[in-house]
GROMACS .gro file of C-alpha atoms in nm:
model
  469
    1MET     CA    1  -9.928  -6.861  -4.306
    2ARG     CA    2  -9.919  -6.655  -4.624
    3LYS     CA    3 -10.299  -6.660  -4.642
    4ILE     CA    4 -10.330  -6.529  -4.286
    5PHE     CA    5 -10.074  -6.257  -4.351
    6THR     CA    6 -10.240  -6.160  -4.681
    7ILE     CA    7 -10.580  -6.127  -4.511
    8TYR     CA    8 -10.423  -5.917  -4.238
    9ILE     CA    9 -10.254  -5.682  -4.487
   10PHE     CA   10 -10.582  -5.648  -4.679
   11PHE     CA   11 -10.758  -5.555  -4.355
   12ILE     CA   12 -10.490  -5.295  -4.270
   13VAL     CA   13 -10.510  -5.132  -4.615
   14ALA     CA   14 -10.891  -5.125  -4.605
   15ALA     CA   15 -10.887  -4.972  -4.256
   16PHE     CA   16 -10.647  -4.698  -4.366
   17LEU     CA   17 -10.849  -4.615  -4.675
   18VAL     CA   18 -11.153  -4.562  -4.452
   19LEU     CA   19 -10.958  -4.375  -4.184
   20SER     CA   20 -10.805  -4.141  -4.441
   21SER     CA   21 -11.147  -3.989  -4.507
   22ARG     CA   22 -11.312  -4.045  -4.167
   23SER     CA   23 -11.051  -3.933  -3.911
   24LEU     CA   24 -11.091  -3.579  -3.784
   25VAL     CA   25 -10.867  -3.305  -3.921
   26GLN     CA   26 -10.587  -3.219  -3.676
   27LEU     CA   27 -10.421  -2.883  -3.612
   28ASP     CA   28 -10.069  -3.012  -3.693
   29GLU     CA   29 -10.207  -3.153  -4.015
   30VAL     CA   30 -10.335  -2.824  -4.156
   31MET     CA   31 -10.039  -2.624  -4.027
   32LEU     CA   32  -9.796  -2.850  -4.212
   33LEU     CA   33 -10.012  -2.853  -4.523
   34ASP     CA   34 -10.069  -2.477  -4.546
   35PRO     CA   35  -9.723  -2.357  -4.664
   36CYS     CA   36  -9.723  -2.633  -4.925
   37LEU     CA   37 -10.061  -2.528  -5.067
   38ARG     CA   38  -9.956  -2.162  -5.063
   39TRP     CA   39  -9.651  -2.264  -5.267
   40LEU     CA   40  -9.869  -2.461  -5.507
   41GLN     CA   41 -10.103  -2.163  -5.550
   42GLY     CA   42  -9.814  -1.935  -5.642
   43ILE     CA   43  -9.842  -1.725  -5.326
   44GLY     CA   44  -9.500  -1.833  -5.204
   45TYR     CA   45  -9.366  -2.060  -4.935
   46THR     CA   46  -9.550  -1.876  -4.657
   47SER     CA   47  -9.809  -1.942  -4.388
   48LYS     CA   48 -10.019  -1.733  -4.150
   49LEU     CA   49 -10.115  -2.038  -3.943
   50TRP     CA   50  -9.785  -2.045  -3.755
   51PHE     CA   51  -9.730  -1.824  -3.453
   52ALA     CA   52  -9.366  -1.762  -3.544
   53LYS     CA   53  -9.300  -1.405  -3.649
   54GLY     CA   54  -9.212  -1.377  -4.017
   55SER     CA   55  -9.364  -1.708  -4.129
   56GLN     CA   56  -9.629  -1.512  -4.321
   57ASP     CA   57  -9.351  -1.369  -4.540
   58HIS     CA   58  -9.110  -1.662  -4.566
   59PHE     CA   59  -9.193  -1.988  -4.390
   60LEU     CA   60  -8.901  -2.127  -4.190
   61ALA     CA   61  -9.087  -2.239  -3.878
   62TYR     CA   62  -9.059  -2.609  -3.969
   63LEU     CA   63  -8.773  -2.796  -4.131
   64PRO     CA   64  -8.828  -2.880  -4.499
   65THR     CA   65  -8.820  -3.260  -4.536
   66ASN     CA   66  -9.194  -3.291  -4.472
   67SER     CA   67  -9.279  -3.025  -4.730
   68ALA     CA   68  -9.028  -3.158  -4.983
   69PHE     CA   69  -9.199  -3.496  -4.957
   70ARG     CA   70  -9.553  -3.356  -4.970
   71ILE     CA   71  -9.538  -3.094  -5.248
   72PRO     CA   72  -9.479  -3.331  -5.545
   73PHE     CA   73  -9.792  -3.527  -5.452
   74LEU     CA   74  -9.994  -3.204  -5.438
   75TYR     CA   75  -9.910  -3.153  -5.804
   76ILE     CA   76 -10.021  -3.507  -5.890
   77PHE     CA   77 -10.331  -3.573  -5.677
   78PRO     CA   78 -10.653  -3.376  -5.621
   79SER     CA   79 -10.641  -3.138  -5.326
   80THR     CA   80 -10.867  -3.333  -5.088
   81LEU     CA   81 -10.824  -3.468  -4.738
   82PHE     CA   82 -10.797  -3.827  -4.860
   83PHE     CA   83 -10.523  -3.755  -5.114
   84HIS     CA   84 -10.334  -3.530  -4.871
   85ARG     CA   85 -10.311  -3.829  -4.635
   86LEU     CA   86 -10.253  -4.098  -4.896
   87PRO     CA   87  -9.874  -4.045  -4.944
   88PHE     CA   88  -9.813  -4.082  -4.571
   89THR     CA   89 -10.026  -4.396  -4.566
   90VAL     CA   90  -9.807  -4.540  -4.841
   91VAL     CA   91  -9.497  -4.446  -4.636
   92PHE     CA   92  -9.635  -4.631  -4.335
   93LEU     CA   93  -9.721  -4.943  -4.534
   94PHE     CA   94  -9.380  -4.936  -4.700
   95GLY     CA   95  -9.228  -4.913  -4.351
   96GLY     CA   96  -9.405  -5.240  -4.270
   97PHE     CA   97  -9.253  -5.395  -4.580
   98LEU     CA   98  -8.903  -5.280  -4.471
   99ILE     CA   99  -8.955  -5.427  -4.123
  100TYR     CA  100  -9.034  -5.761  -4.285
  101LYS     CA  101  -8.748  -5.743  -4.535
  102ILE     CA  102  -8.482  -5.639  -4.281
  103THR     CA  103  -8.588  -5.907  -4.031
  104TYR     CA  104  -8.611  -6.184  -4.287
  105ASN     CA  105  -8.277  -6.096  -4.447
  106LYS     CA  106  -8.101  -6.103  -4.112
  107LEU     CA  107  -8.269  -6.402  -3.946
  108GLN     CA  108  -8.407  -6.603  -4.241
  109ASN     CA  109  -8.717  -6.667  -4.028
  110SER     CA  110  -9.048  -6.580  -4.192
  111PHE     CA  111  -9.247  -6.630  -3.867
  112LEU     CA  112  -9.039  -6.371  -3.680
  113ALA     CA  113  -9.049  -6.134  -3.977
  114ILE     CA  114  -9.429  -6.158  -3.994
  115PHE     CA  115  -9.458  -6.115  -3.617
  116ALA     CA  116  -9.254  -5.792  -3.624
  117THR     CA  117  -9.445  -5.660  -3.925
  118ILE     CA  118  -9.784  -5.724  -3.766
  119PHE     CA  119  -9.685  -5.546  -3.445
  120PHE     CA  120  -9.554  -5.251  -3.649
  121LEU     CA  121  -9.863  -5.220  -3.868
  122SER     CA  122 -10.097  -5.254  -3.568
  123ASP     CA  123  -9.944  -4.972  -3.365
  124LYS     CA  124 -10.203  -4.698  -3.314
  125GLY     CA  125  -9.935  -4.443  -3.226
  126LEU     CA  126  -9.788  -4.495  -3.573
  127TRP     CA  127 -10.136  -4.476  -3.723
  128ASP     CA  128 -10.191  -4.136  -3.563
  129ALA     CA  129  -9.855  -4.005  -3.686
  130THR     CA  130  -9.943  -4.127  -4.035
  131LEU     CA  131 -10.288  -3.971  -4.055
  132SER     CA  132 -10.171  -3.637  -3.915
  133GLY     CA  133  -9.895  -3.616  -4.176
  134ARG     CA  134  -9.632  -3.527  -3.917
  135SER     CA  135  -9.263  -3.570  -3.986
  136GLU     CA  136  -9.227  -3.855  -3.733
  137ILE     CA  137  -9.361  -4.109  -3.984
  138LEU     CA  138  -9.096  -3.991  -4.232
  139GLN     CA  139  -8.835  -4.031  -3.957
  140VAL     CA  140  -8.951  -4.391  -3.915
  141LEU     CA  141  -8.912  -4.453  -4.288
  142LEU     CA  142  -8.564  -4.298  -4.297
  143ILE     CA  143  -8.450  -4.504  -3.996
  144LEU     CA  144  -8.573  -4.823  -4.161
  145VAL     CA  145  -8.406  -4.733  -4.492
  146TYR     CA  146  -8.080  -4.674  -4.304
  147PHE     CA  147  -8.091  -5.019  -4.141
  148GLN     CA  148  -8.189  -5.176  -4.472
  149LEU     CA  149  -7.863  -5.033  -4.610
  150GLU     CA  150  -7.659  -5.129  -4.302
  151LYS     CA  151  -7.396  -5.389  -4.393
  152GLU     CA  152  -7.048  -5.478  -4.277
  153VAL     CA  153  -6.910  -5.342  -4.605
  154CYS     CA  154  -7.121  -5.092  -4.800
  155THR     CA  155  -7.086  -4.992  -5.163
  156SER     CA  156  -7.021  -4.629  -5.253
  157PHE     CA  157  -7.384  -4.587  -5.363
  158GLU     CA  158  -7.512  -4.732  -5.036
  159SER     CA  159  -7.286  -4.496  -4.841
  160ILE     CA  160  -7.409  -4.196  -5.037
  161THR     CA  161  -7.768  -4.305  -4.979
  162LYS     CA  162  -7.698  -4.337  -4.606
  163GLY     CA  163  -7.570  -3.981  -4.605
  164VAL     CA  164  -7.884  -3.859  -4.782
  165VAL     CA  165  -8.097  -4.042  -4.525
  166ILE     CA  166  -7.906  -3.883  -4.236
  167GLY     CA  167  -7.922  -3.538  -4.395
  168LEU     CA  168  -8.297  -3.567  -4.448
  169LEU     CA  169  -8.338  -3.681  -4.087
  170PHE     CA  170  -8.161  -3.365  -3.971
  171LEU     CA  171  -8.412  -3.165  -4.172
  172THR     CA  172  -8.730  -3.330  -4.040
  173HIS     CA  173  -8.766  -3.188  -3.688
  174PRO     CA  174  -8.526  -3.085  -3.406
  175PRO     CA  175  -8.598  -3.397  -3.191
  176ALA     CA  176  -8.460  -3.604  -3.481
  177TRP     CA  177  -8.121  -3.430  -3.466
  178ILE     CA  178  -7.998  -3.675  -3.203
  179ILE     CA  179  -8.112  -3.965  -3.425
  180ALA     CA  180  -7.928  -3.829  -3.726
  181PHE     CA  181  -7.614  -3.758  -3.523
  182CYS     CA  182  -7.624  -4.108  -3.373
  183LEU     CA  183  -7.661  -4.272  -3.715
  184LEU     CA  184  -7.377  -4.059  -3.848
  185ILE     CA  185  -7.147  -4.187  -3.572
  186LEU     CA  186  -7.265  -4.545  -3.627
  187SER     CA  187  -7.180  -4.511  -3.997
  188TYR     CA  188  -6.811  -4.490  -3.917
  189LYS     CA  189  -6.617  -4.815  -3.964
  190LYS     CA  190  -6.245  -4.840  -3.899
  191HIS     CA  191  -6.193  -5.093  -4.175
  192ASP     CA  192  -6.389  -4.890  -4.431
  193LYS     CA  193  -6.307  -4.524  -4.362
  194SER     CA  194  -6.326  -4.416  -4.725
  195LYS     CA  195  -6.698  -4.499  -4.742
  196PHE     CA  196  -6.759  -4.280  -4.437
  197TYR     CA  197  -6.639  -3.981  -4.639
  198PHE     CA  198  -6.916  -4.054  -4.891
  199VAL     CA  199  -7.164  -4.040  -4.603
  200LEU     CA  200  -7.023  -3.707  -4.482
  201PHE     CA  201  -7.026  -3.563  -4.833
  202SER     CA  202  -7.395  -3.652  -4.880
  203VAL     CA  203  -7.493  -3.502  -4.544
  204PHE     CA  204  -7.301  -3.184  -4.632
  205ALA     CA  205  -7.468  -3.169  -4.975
  206ILE     CA  206  -7.817  -3.192  -4.821
  207PHE     CA  207  -7.732  -2.911  -4.578
  208MET     CA  208  -7.597  -2.692  -4.855
  209ILE     CA  209  -7.913  -2.737  -5.061
  210TYR     CA  210  -8.118  -2.628  -4.758
  211LEU     CA  211  -7.896  -2.327  -4.685
  212ILE     CA  212  -7.907  -2.214  -5.048
  213ALA     CA  213  -8.287  -2.250  -5.046
  214ILE     CA  214  -8.314  -2.017  -4.744
  215ASN     CA  215  -8.047  -1.780  -4.876
  216PHE     CA  216  -7.822  -1.871  -4.582
  217ASN     CA  217  -8.060  -1.688  -4.349
  218ILE     CA  218  -7.973  -1.912  -4.055
  219ARG     CA  219  -8.064  -1.654  -3.791
  220GLU     CA  220  -8.420  -1.616  -3.922
  221ALA     CA  221  -8.462  -1.993  -3.951
  222TRP     CA  222  -8.344  -2.043  -3.594
  223SER     CA  223  -8.569  -1.762  -3.471
  224GLN     CA  224  -8.882  -1.907  -3.635
  225LEU     CA  225  -8.797  -2.265  -3.546
  226PHE     CA  226  -8.757  -2.194  -3.175
  227LEU     CA  227  -8.978  -1.883  -3.146
  228ASN     CA  228  -8.683  -1.662  -3.055
  229GLY     CA  229  -8.557  -1.915  -2.803
  230THR     CA  230  -8.877  -1.962  -2.603
  231LEU     CA  231  -8.919  -2.322  -2.722
  232ALA     CA  232  -8.565  -2.406  -2.615
  233ILE     CA  233  -8.660  -2.345  -2.251
  234LEU     CA  234  -8.861  -2.638  -2.116
  235PRO     CA  235  -9.126  -2.551  -1.855
  236ASN     CA  236  -9.054  -2.859  -1.639
  237THR     CA  237  -8.738  -2.980  -1.471
  238ILE     CA  238  -8.547  -3.295  -1.571
  239TRP     CA  239  -8.664  -3.462  -1.251
  240HIS     CA  240  -9.028  -3.389  -1.340
  241ARG     CA  241  -8.982  -3.530  -1.691
  242ILE     CA  242  -8.819  -3.846  -1.554
  243THR     CA  243  -9.078  -3.908  -1.282
  244HIS     CA  244  -9.363  -3.839  -1.525
  245PHE     CA  245  -9.217  -4.027  -1.821
  246TYR     CA  246  -9.503  -4.274  -1.795
  247GLU     CA  247  -9.726  -4.000  -1.941
  248ARG     CA  248  -9.554  -4.060  -2.275
  249LEU     CA  249  -9.685  -4.417  -2.284
  250LEU     CA  250 -10.026  -4.378  -2.121
  251PRO     CA  251 -10.225  -4.177  -2.380
  252TYR     CA  252 -10.502  -4.361  -2.561
  253PRO     CA  253 -10.286  -4.515  -2.840
  254TYR     CA  254 -10.108  -4.731  -2.581
  255LEU     CA  255 -10.401  -4.798  -2.349
  256TYR     CA  256 -10.560  -4.967  -2.651
  257GLN     CA  257 -10.253  -5.186  -2.690
  258PRO     CA  258 -10.076  -5.246  -2.354
  259TRP     CA  259  -9.826  -5.487  -2.512
  260VAL     CA  260  -9.646  -5.181  -2.651
  261ILE     CA  261  -9.566  -5.070  -2.296
  262VAL     CA  262  -9.447  -5.421  -2.206
  263LEU     CA  263  -9.224  -5.432  -2.516
  264PHE     CA  264  -9.084  -5.086  -2.435
  265ILE     CA  265  -8.987  -5.194  -2.082
  266ALA     CA  266  -8.838  -5.519  -2.215
  267SER     CA  267  -8.638  -5.327  -2.476
  268LEU     CA  268  -8.495  -5.092  -2.213
  269PHE     CA  269  -8.397  -5.387  -1.994
  270PHE     CA  270  -8.220  -5.571  -2.276
  271TRP     CA  271  -8.039  -5.270  -2.420
  272LEU     CA  272  -7.914  -5.160  -2.081
  273ASN     CA  273  -7.767  -5.507  -2.040
  274VAL     CA  274  -7.509  -5.465  -2.316
  275SER     CA  275  -7.360  -5.813  -2.273
  276ILE     CA  276  -7.667  -5.992  -2.411
  277PHE     CA  277  -7.634  -5.912  -2.781
  278LYS     CA  278  -7.298  -5.938  -2.956
  279ASP     CA  279  -7.413  -5.880  -3.315
  280LYS     CA  280  -7.311  -5.529  -3.430
  281PHE     CA  281  -7.630  -5.477  -3.629
  282VAL     CA  282  -7.849  -5.552  -3.326
  283ARG     CA  283  -7.633  -5.336  -3.103
  284LYS     CA  284  -7.675  -5.040  -3.337
  285ILE     CA  285  -8.053  -5.070  -3.311
  286GLY     CA  286  -8.022  -5.082  -2.933
  287ILE     CA  287  -7.788  -4.783  -2.921
  288LEU     CA  288  -8.025  -4.573  -3.132
  289PHE     CA  289  -8.323  -4.679  -2.921
  290ALA     CA  290  -8.149  -4.600  -2.590
  291VAL     CA  291  -7.995  -4.272  -2.706
  292TYR     CA  292  -8.325  -4.140  -2.840
  293VAL     CA  293  -8.523  -4.242  -2.529
  294PHE     CA  294  -8.274  -4.075  -2.297
  295PHE     CA  295  -8.263  -3.768  -2.519
  296LEU     CA  296  -8.641  -3.738  -2.484
  297LEU     CA  297  -8.600  -3.764  -2.107
  298LEU     CA  298  -8.350  -3.481  -2.102
  299ALA     CA  299  -8.468  -3.250  -2.378
  300SER     CA  300  -8.839  -3.302  -2.444
  301GLU     CA  301  -9.167  -3.281  -2.260
  302ASN     CA  302  -9.365  -3.606  -2.243
  303TYR     CA  303  -9.541  -3.571  -2.579
  304TYR     CA  304  -9.628  -3.910  -2.722
  305ARG     CA  305  -9.620  -3.768  -3.075
  306TYR     CA  306  -9.238  -3.787  -3.059
  307ASN     CA  307  -9.245  -4.164  -2.992
  308PRO     CA  308  -9.251  -4.317  -3.346
  309PRO     CA  309  -8.870  -4.332  -3.393
  310PHE     CA  310  -8.816  -4.544  -3.082
  311LEU     CA  311  -9.125  -4.750  -3.173
  312ALA     CA  312  -8.957  -4.831  -3.505
  313CYS     CA  313  -8.643  -4.941  -3.318
  314MET     CA  314  -8.857  -5.153  -3.085
  315TYR     CA  315  -9.019  -5.341  -3.370
  316LEU     CA  316  -8.685  -5.383  -3.545
  317ALA     CA  317  -8.541  -5.527  -3.225
  318PHE     CA  318  -8.845  -5.737  -3.131
  319PRO     CA  319  -8.743  -6.048  -3.334
  320TYR     CA  320  -8.402  -6.055  -3.164
  321LEU     CA  321  -8.555  -6.014  -2.819
  322TRP     CA  322  -8.806  -6.290  -2.892
  323LYS     CA  323  -8.537  -6.516  -3.033
  324TYR     CA  324  -8.321  -6.464  -2.724
  325ILE     CA  325  -8.608  -6.538  -2.485
  326SER     CA  326  -8.746  -6.834  -2.682
  327GLU     CA  327  -8.407  -7.004  -2.705
  328ARG     CA  328  -8.381  -7.001  -2.327
  329SER     CA  329  -8.741  -7.086  -2.251
  330ARG     CA  330  -8.782  -7.326  -2.547
  331ILE     CA  331  -9.084  -7.137  -2.679
  332ARG     CA  332  -9.127  -7.178  -3.052
  333ILE     CA  333  -9.328  -6.970  -3.299
  334ASN     CA  334  -9.565  -7.175  -3.510
  335LEU     CA  335  -9.871  -7.115  -3.723
  336TYR     CA  336 -10.101  -7.160  -3.423
  337SER     CA  337  -9.927  -6.894  -3.210
  338LEU     CA  338  -9.906  -6.659  -3.506
  339SER     CA  339 -10.279  -6.698  -3.569
  340ILE     CA  340 -10.356  -6.607  -3.207
  341VAL     CA  341 -10.143  -6.291  -3.229
  342VAL     CA  342 -10.311  -6.186  -3.554
  343LEU     CA  343 -10.654  -6.249  -3.402
  344VAL     CA  344 -10.582  -6.044  -3.088
  345LEU     CA  345 -10.439  -5.752  -3.284
  346CYS     CA  346 -10.722  -5.764  -3.536
  347MET     CA  347 -10.978  -5.757  -3.255
  348THR     CA  348 -10.843  -5.429  -3.117
  349MET     CA  349 -10.834  -5.279  -3.466
  350ALA     CA  350 -11.179  -5.418  -3.547
  351ILE     CA  351 -11.322  -5.242  -3.241
  352ARG     CA  352 -11.173  -4.910  -3.354
  353PHE     CA  353 -11.289  -4.975  -3.709
  354TYR     CA  354 -11.643  -5.057  -3.589
  355ARG     CA  355 -11.663  -4.732  -3.394
  356ILE     CA  356 -11.559  -4.536  -3.700
  357ILE     CA  357 -11.825  -4.703  -3.915
  358GLN     CA  358 -12.082  -4.659  -3.638
  359ASN     CA  359 -12.010  -4.283  -3.632
  360SER     CA  360 -11.992  -4.247  -4.010
  361ASP     CA  361 -12.267  -3.985  -4.010
  362VAL     CA  362 -12.069  -3.755  -3.776
  363ASN     CA  363 -11.702  -3.812  -3.860
  364ASN     CA  364 -11.702  -3.731  -4.231
  365THR     CA  365 -11.516  -3.410  -4.312
  366GLU     CA  366 -11.707  -3.376  -4.641
  367ILE     CA  367 -12.030  -3.326  -4.442
  368VAL     CA  368 -11.881  -3.028  -4.257
  369ILE     CA  369 -11.745  -2.877  -4.580
  370LYS     CA  370 -12.080  -2.920  -4.755
  371GLU     CA  371 -12.269  -2.752  -4.471
  372PHE     CA  372 -12.026  -2.461  -4.461
  373LYS     CA  373 -12.040  -2.407  -4.836
  374PHE     CA  374 -12.420  -2.399  -4.814
  375VAL     CA  375 -12.399  -2.117  -4.557
  376ILE     CA  376 -12.159  -1.918  -4.774
  377SER     CA  377 -12.372  -1.971  -5.085
  378GLU     CA  378 -12.667  -1.806  -4.908
  379GLN     CA  379 -12.482  -1.474  -4.890
  380PRO     CA  380 -12.650  -1.213  -5.118
  381PHE     CA  381 -12.324  -1.104  -5.282
  382PRO     CA  382 -11.959  -1.210  -5.279
  383GLN     CA  383 -11.798  -1.121  -4.947
  384ARG     CA  384 -11.456  -1.147  -4.796
  385SER     CA  385 -11.473  -1.365  -4.485
  386LEU     CA  386 -11.245  -1.495  -4.214
  387LEU     CA  387 -11.311  -1.833  -4.053
  388ILE     CA  388 -11.151  -1.894  -3.712
  389GLY     CA  389 -11.140  -2.205  -3.497
  390GLU     CA  390 -11.131  -2.584  -3.536
  391PRO     CA  391 -10.879  -2.726  -3.788
  392VAL     CA  392 -11.156  -2.863  -4.014
  393GLY     CA  393 -11.228  -2.498  -4.086
  394TYR     CA  394 -10.914  -2.494  -4.299
  395TYR     CA  395 -11.073  -2.730  -4.550
  396CYS     CA  396 -11.399  -2.534  -4.532
  397ALA     CA  397 -11.214  -2.214  -4.618
  398GLU     CA  398 -11.022  -2.381  -4.901
  399SER     CA  399 -11.350  -2.500  -5.052
  400ALA     CA  400 -11.515  -2.156  -5.062
  401ALA     CA  401 -11.404  -1.848  -5.257
  402GLY     CA  402 -11.314  -1.540  -5.058
  403VAL     CA  403 -11.268  -1.720  -4.725
  404ASP     CA  404 -10.948  -1.721  -4.522
  405TYR     CA  405 -10.881  -1.946  -4.225
  406SER     CA  406 -10.703  -1.868  -3.899
  407THR     CA  407 -10.627  -2.078  -3.596
  408ILE     CA  408 -10.729  -1.928  -3.262
  409TYR     CA  409 -10.357  -1.873  -3.195
  410THR     CA  410 -10.276  -1.666  -3.504
  411ILE     CA  411 -10.562  -1.418  -3.527
  412HIS     CA  412 -10.307  -1.139  -3.486
  413LYS     CA  413 -10.183  -1.210  -3.840
  414PHE     CA  414 -10.524  -1.117  -3.989
  415LYS     CA  415 -10.565  -0.751  -3.890
  416LYS     CA  416 -10.655  -0.609  -4.231
  417PRO     CA  417 -10.998  -0.437  -4.228
  418GLU     CA  418 -11.104  -0.611  -4.549
  419TYR     CA  419 -11.324  -0.884  -4.402
  420ASP     CA  420 -11.697  -0.833  -4.436
  421LYS     CA  421 -11.778  -1.121  -4.205
  422ILE     CA  422 -11.595  -1.310  -3.934
  423TYR     CA  423 -11.703  -1.665  -3.856
  424PHE     CA  424 -11.608  -1.900  -3.574
  425ILE     CA  425 -11.622  -2.277  -3.614
  426THR     CA  426 -11.623  -2.434  -3.269
  427TYR     CA  427 -11.771  -2.694  -3.035
  428SER     CA  428 -11.814  -2.433  -2.762
  429SER     CA  429 -12.121  -2.218  -2.701
  430LEU     CA  430 -12.026  -1.854  -2.761
  431LYS     CA  431 -12.187  -1.551  -2.598
  432GLU     CA  432 -12.517  -1.460  -2.762
  433ASP     CA  433 -12.462  -1.087  -2.725
  434GLU     CA  434 -12.140  -1.103  -2.931
  435TYR     CA  435 -12.193  -1.398  -3.167
  436LYS     CA  436 -12.486  -1.517  -3.373
  437LEU     CA  437 -12.535  -1.893  -3.418
  438ILE     CA  438 -12.558  -1.944  -3.794
  439ARG     CA  439 -12.579  -2.321  -3.814
  440VAL     CA  440 -12.513  -2.640  -3.623
  441LEU     CA  441 -12.293  -2.800  -3.886
  442VAL     CA  442 -12.311  -3.149  -3.733
  443PRO     CA  443 -12.603  -3.208  -3.493
  444GLY     CA  444 -12.570  -3.398  -3.167
  445ASP     CA  445 -12.382  -3.380  -2.839
  446ARG     CA  446 -12.007  -3.358  -2.867
  447ARG     CA  447 -11.834  -3.696  -2.884
  448ASP     CA  448 -11.462  -3.764  -2.902
  449GLY     CA  449 -11.347  -3.865  -3.248
  450THR     CA  450 -11.646  -3.706  -3.422
  451TYR     CA  451 -11.767  -3.368  -3.544
  452ALA     CA  452 -12.090  -3.399  -3.343
  453GLY     CA  453 -12.181  -3.066  -3.184
  454LEU     CA  454 -11.972  -2.857  -3.425
  455LYS     CA  455 -12.126  -2.511  -3.471
  456LEU     CA  456 -12.073  -2.208  -3.694
  457TYR     CA  457 -12.104  -1.859  -3.541
  458GLU     CA  458 -12.085  -1.513  -3.694
  459MET     CA  459 -11.942  -1.220  -3.505
  460LYS     CA  460 -12.221  -0.963  -3.462
  461ASN     CA  461 -12.019  -0.646  -3.431
  462ASN     CA  462 -11.770  -0.551  -3.699
  463GLN     CA  463 -11.501  -0.504  -3.437
  464SER     CA  464 -11.129  -0.509  -3.499
  465LEU     CA  465 -10.960  -0.846  -3.497
  466THR     CA  466 -10.709  -0.700  -3.256
  467ALA     CA  467 -10.974  -0.717  -2.984
  468LEU     CA  468 -10.984  -1.093  -3.022
  469ASN     CA  469 -10.614  -1.142  -2.940
   0.00000   0.00000   0.00000
């Protein structure tokens, strides 16, 4: 059993090391990275890549836990795509370790612990959250740390740590507020009230640190975070979100692994039947799972990127669900059944891994950067340039002196008439009378998951950027 699990973990680590340099750059990824790099460069905690008004002067458009986690690693590691993703990869792998440790400590069953860990580490939705560096993977880690600390009687240190975890969850992303609030309520124990005050104190301390850091400018933070209230108004009705909830579980991460959908439905069924599980620890997992799922129904569009927290609860709960079913159906986990599960999961990952290797000549970000730098180096004298378009352009701009990058949504923040050239990096074919094709950075027809068909254009007329808005 240990040999099988060791081989599996080796395969997972190898796959992530390859994916960290071969997966395409995402828009969320560069937007979250930009204020951190600006801070590192001494420009200030600012960003022009966010639509929110004022973020170019003082960035408050995203809560700070993600940046607080990321910035120390930027001081330590080289500023490359691989090393920007590496800390989040470590977080994900450590999450797998916590799944194993929590399950084994509670059930003393290594087969169930390995089962849960394998399902967690194989989840493509969690892979995507990890590689994009979004805060959801940090939410997963914080949830798992909380349940690792969850005991009938906690020490003062454990209670303080719980409070820190809850406070950091509050400061990851607004959808996590309901998670943090739920965990705060679950931290209360009638027989151990004094420890709850340690939790409250820690949460309060985290909030105070944040408020001091933003100079208590709560109004500006709220304005940037919710774009002056526009993000607080959902475009679709509650009925639409309920009837179309399946859209949250049908994107490609789950079509690759349909057992996730089955486990989600099973989890809902078991947690709605509150009489099944009596253990307080298991009930708390179920409460968090149900509360978060119903919060998403009521307060969020069907974006699968918000799923990782309830996926973490699912994999934490899986051993208990399996144990309950197996005890009534007399199904037992053995080395043979475990081997079959590992084989099936490895096959789906192997297919994805094979496709990445097969497309290695068109999914390498370094190729795009190298081609762009070659174009810039051909300029007769140093020029100030603006590069607009696909997120990989951010890394191209960072690699070349005198080049700024803008998303297509934030061109209005680059109105200064100091750019000698304006470039567009895109898969689309732009109008020949307005744009000159400089170079096909990655030849070939466009294919999902690759840079094939990526082109670099130059704007012909030195027109104002305002005209592009």
